[in-house]
């Protein structure tokens, strides 16, 4: 029985979505392989598996044991995380130990390997197994960069087989071939063609790298393979046989490359103190990032639009074993697992949910949905419409432990260094005072005078965006709303509005963001009431208008009264004979 795609189950930091999917290669059953993970942890790895749910009773009948609650849930779901988990790297590191190469006569390679041949070397390849810590970002269709930590490990498989020529025999000559030695001389990692780490040759290298001050690079795994063969020729054409021995050597270089983004974060920070004692914090980073922590215990947090899931690289589901005569596909003993980041429909969130920080502003780039980049059998709460990347997030909180402030990236273990902007990171935030009064009025309209001033200094607050502030050349953003109109104050902090309908009007100051101006101001509001009866002219107009409307009735009443007096009641109501 399939499970509905929109059901949601929460377990700790996990969010899971029930779904059906197409059958694919089955991952290892959780708890059956010792790869440094518990049963619960390994159960959450496989977002690309087919979610063919079976009941607890059926599972027990098949395998003779019960499964954990998380394992049961993961059997029919895909699991997502608030933060990039370390389970993918732990699994990959340990499972890599099970990856074995072939021997001199057999080469082992994944189906996607780029194999090359030499004179004696065949099916040679170097194939990248994994680069970690890393996260595959799903930004939009056609843009899924692999973000890697500046310090990490590249793992790969290098293998080949040796073609030893067959011996030949003629009437007078016998030729034999023998393999003397073969080896991988060295392996290295290159960044844009420059070697950054190198070590002695091995079939399964794990090469640590360090890349500083770079953005987008091409990483290459490169290996040198050498073989030495002995050719023995025996000539028996004369009375005494002659034996000649010749050694043949061959060197062959194999490579594999991957484009990556070096995920080295630095974030700009702005802070503000609200008049009531609250703290304001805004952080900006031009790459996808996870969020930031506002307290030492980590309980007060802000998260952006990104969530995470883990999935295997299906290119390594099978391996091919090739020899001189045939190739055979076998199930792979080693499967790399990666962390993936995607924009979630949940959107930005603060923790604690009820009494945590308050979002003031979020901003970023507008992007289309990356749903087409996810692939089959992955059922997550990804946005299906365009979305805004949360490159910048500003919040207001009761307290912020500025010493504990930490910006977390989407790559596990990568935190941003905080950079103070050149124009200062502290913003002064003051109260504003808004006042409204009726300046002029008549029977049909009134002119309202609005004044906006600094509550602390009484200086006028200018919102005229057509002019620049004399200090710094920045204009102050913001506006005042009244009667469905937006108005801006002049150099004197004053604006005028005409209203034509009687009623109660509320003017509200909507200040611009405190991120771009200092001092910045808080919102304020004021109310004014207007009605034409509020003036002597208004009352006169009312009396005149009412009198004019009643005049016909007064005339009719007067005429009727005069008629009664002239004719008398007895003439009007006299009975007919």
XYZ file of C-alpha atoms in Angstrom, residues 206-414:
209
model
C 42.131 9.360 0.284
C 43.846 12.678 -0.325
C 43.497 15.580 2.083
C 43.448 18.995 0.466
C 43.441 22.635 1.566
C 42.235 25.437 -0.703
C 42.257 29.038 0.456
C 41.021 32.238 -1.139
C 39.272 30.692 -4.111
C 35.749 30.498 -5.491
C 35.012 28.136 -8.421
C 37.690 25.583 -9.280
C 38.196 22.350 -11.158
C 39.534 19.503 -9.031
C 41.366 16.673 -10.762
C 42.343 13.257 -9.450
C 45.408 12.126 -11.379
C 47.476 8.929 -11.186
C 50.562 7.549 -12.953
C 50.527 3.835 -13.771
C 53.596 1.906 -14.901
C 54.156 -1.668 -16.028
C 57.290 -3.654 -16.930
C 57.229 -6.760 -19.066
C 59.971 -9.175 -20.074
C 60.173 -10.561 -23.587
C 62.325 -13.673 -23.986
C 63.211 -14.886 -27.480
C 65.030 -18.174 -28.051
C 66.588 -18.813 -31.477
C 67.435 -22.469 -32.233
C 68.290 -22.077 -35.890
C 71.999 -22.744 -35.262
C 73.833 -25.475 -33.396
C 73.723 -23.421 -30.246
C 70.482 -21.746 -29.180
C 70.568 -18.006 -28.557
C 68.376 -16.390 -25.946
C 67.630 -12.670 -26.000
C 65.842 -10.875 -23.197
C 64.211 -7.497 -23.695
C 62.345 -5.417 -21.105
C 59.429 -3.248 -22.105
C 58.098 -0.495 -19.886
C 55.025 1.665 -20.252
C 53.724 4.616 -18.250
C 50.148 5.757 -18.423
C 48.397 8.695 -16.734
C 44.709 8.616 -15.884
C 42.534 11.482 -14.653
C 39.055 12.407 -13.498
C 37.795 15.926 -12.841
C 34.924 17.641 -11.065
C 33.844 21.288 -10.931
C 33.319 22.539 -7.383
C 32.631 25.727 -5.445
C 34.978 26.398 -2.523
C 32.601 27.168 0.335
C 34.571 29.651 2.415
C 32.045 31.934 4.099
C 32.380 35.482 5.317
C 29.280 37.348 6.453
C 28.533 41.047 6.894
C 26.823 41.905 10.173
C 24.727 44.866 11.290
C 23.378 45.370 14.796
C 20.911 47.761 16.418
C 19.627 48.471 19.929
C 15.890 49.120 20.185
C 14.747 51.775 22.668
C 12.927 49.133 24.756
C 16.104 47.052 25.147
C 15.545 44.567 22.307
C 18.441 43.722 20.008
C 18.458 43.820 16.235
C 20.769 41.637 14.153
C 21.108 41.432 10.362
C 23.543 39.173 8.542
C 24.269 39.002 4.809
C 26.220 36.461 2.786
C 26.123 36.218 -1.019
C 26.016 32.413 -1.076
C 23.420 29.997 0.281
C 23.840 29.643 4.039
C 21.966 27.870 6.769
C 21.306 30.504 9.447
C 22.773 31.859 12.653
C 22.739 31.241 16.383
C 21.945 34.038 18.834
C 22.595 32.331 22.176
C 25.405 30.349 23.742
C 23.190 27.291 24.321
C 22.147 27.321 20.648
C 18.426 27.338 21.440
C 17.778 30.746 19.878
C 18.338 30.376 16.163
C 17.390 31.809 12.812
C 17.112 29.606 9.728
C 16.876 30.615 6.091
C 15.008 28.909 3.283
C 17.393 25.929 2.994
C 16.793 22.387 4.258
C 18.793 19.217 3.682
C 18.510 15.570 2.716
C 21.008 12.800 2.033
C 21.133 10.493 -0.977
C 23.544 8.011 -2.500
C 25.364 8.563 -5.779
C 23.724 5.928 -8.009
C 26.759 5.869 -10.329
C 28.348 3.569 -7.773
C 25.442 1.129 -7.359
C 27.293 -1.422 -9.504
C 30.877 -2.098 -10.529
C 32.194 -3.709 -13.688
C 34.914 -6.352 -13.536
C 36.741 -6.581 -16.868
C 39.376 -9.069 -17.983
C 40.798 -10.000 -21.359
C 37.739 -11.933 -22.462
C 34.636 -10.548 -20.709
C 33.053 -7.914 -18.468
C 30.728 -8.663 -15.568
C 28.581 -6.290 -13.502
C 28.514 -6.869 -9.778
C 26.862 -5.097 -6.860
C 29.123 -2.471 -5.378
C 30.381 -2.915 -1.822
C 30.945 0.833 -1.449
C 28.350 3.546 -2.012
C 29.103 7.260 -1.544
C 26.388 9.390 0.093
C 26.100 13.155 -0.306
C 24.266 15.950 1.494
C 21.874 17.985 -0.664
C 20.478 21.467 0.079
C 17.161 22.656 -1.367
C 14.759 25.602 -0.872
C 11.941 24.398 1.351
C 8.283 25.387 1.275
C 8.599 25.786 5.047
C 10.592 28.956 4.375
C 12.652 30.934 6.897
C 12.018 30.083 10.551
C 13.104 31.244 13.994
C 13.501 29.142 17.116
C 11.915 28.940 19.639
C 8.829 29.030 17.408
C 6.472 30.911 19.728
C 8.642 33.369 21.621
C 11.768 33.373 19.480
C 13.216 36.197 17.395
C 10.959 38.216 15.077
C 11.781 38.529 11.387
C 12.306 42.130 10.348
C 13.444 41.584 6.783
C 14.767 38.892 4.432
C 16.271 39.509 1.029
C 18.110 37.725 -1.747
C 17.940 36.740 -5.409
C 14.742 35.673 -7.149
C 15.130 32.176 -8.580
C 12.957 29.613 -10.314
C 12.080 26.332 -8.614
C 14.813 23.664 -8.778
C 12.274 20.841 -8.568
C 13.425 19.372 -11.901
C 16.936 18.843 -10.516
C 15.859 16.536 -7.690
C 15.273 13.341 -9.656
C 13.057 10.325 -9.150
C 12.138 8.766 -5.827
C 12.978 11.903 -3.862
C 9.884 13.311 -2.199
C 10.584 16.426 -0.170
C 8.917 19.757 0.600
C 10.759 21.619 -2.168
C 9.322 24.869 -3.519
C 7.438 24.430 -6.784
C 7.242 28.133 -7.674
C 9.856 30.865 -7.820
C 11.440 31.740 -4.486
C 13.792 34.258 -2.903
C 17.127 33.052 -1.595
C 17.693 34.170 1.991
C 21.107 35.713 1.454
C 20.230 38.333 4.056
C 18.166 37.900 7.233
C 17.381 40.574 9.845
C 15.641 39.800 13.145
C 14.631 41.440 16.400
C 15.153 39.521 19.635
C 14.778 40.204 23.324
C 18.408 39.314 23.962
C 21.366 38.479 21.752
C 24.584 37.001 23.114
C 26.882 38.778 20.716
C 29.869 36.801 21.895
C 28.107 33.570 20.944
C 26.864 34.787 17.549
C 27.687 32.125 14.957
C 26.834 31.957 11.253
C 26.391 28.407 9.943
C 26.889 27.365 6.335
C 25.185 24.702 4.233
C 28.378 22.617 4.235
C 28.864 20.658 7.435
C 31.428 22.202 9.746
C 31.842 25.428 7.770
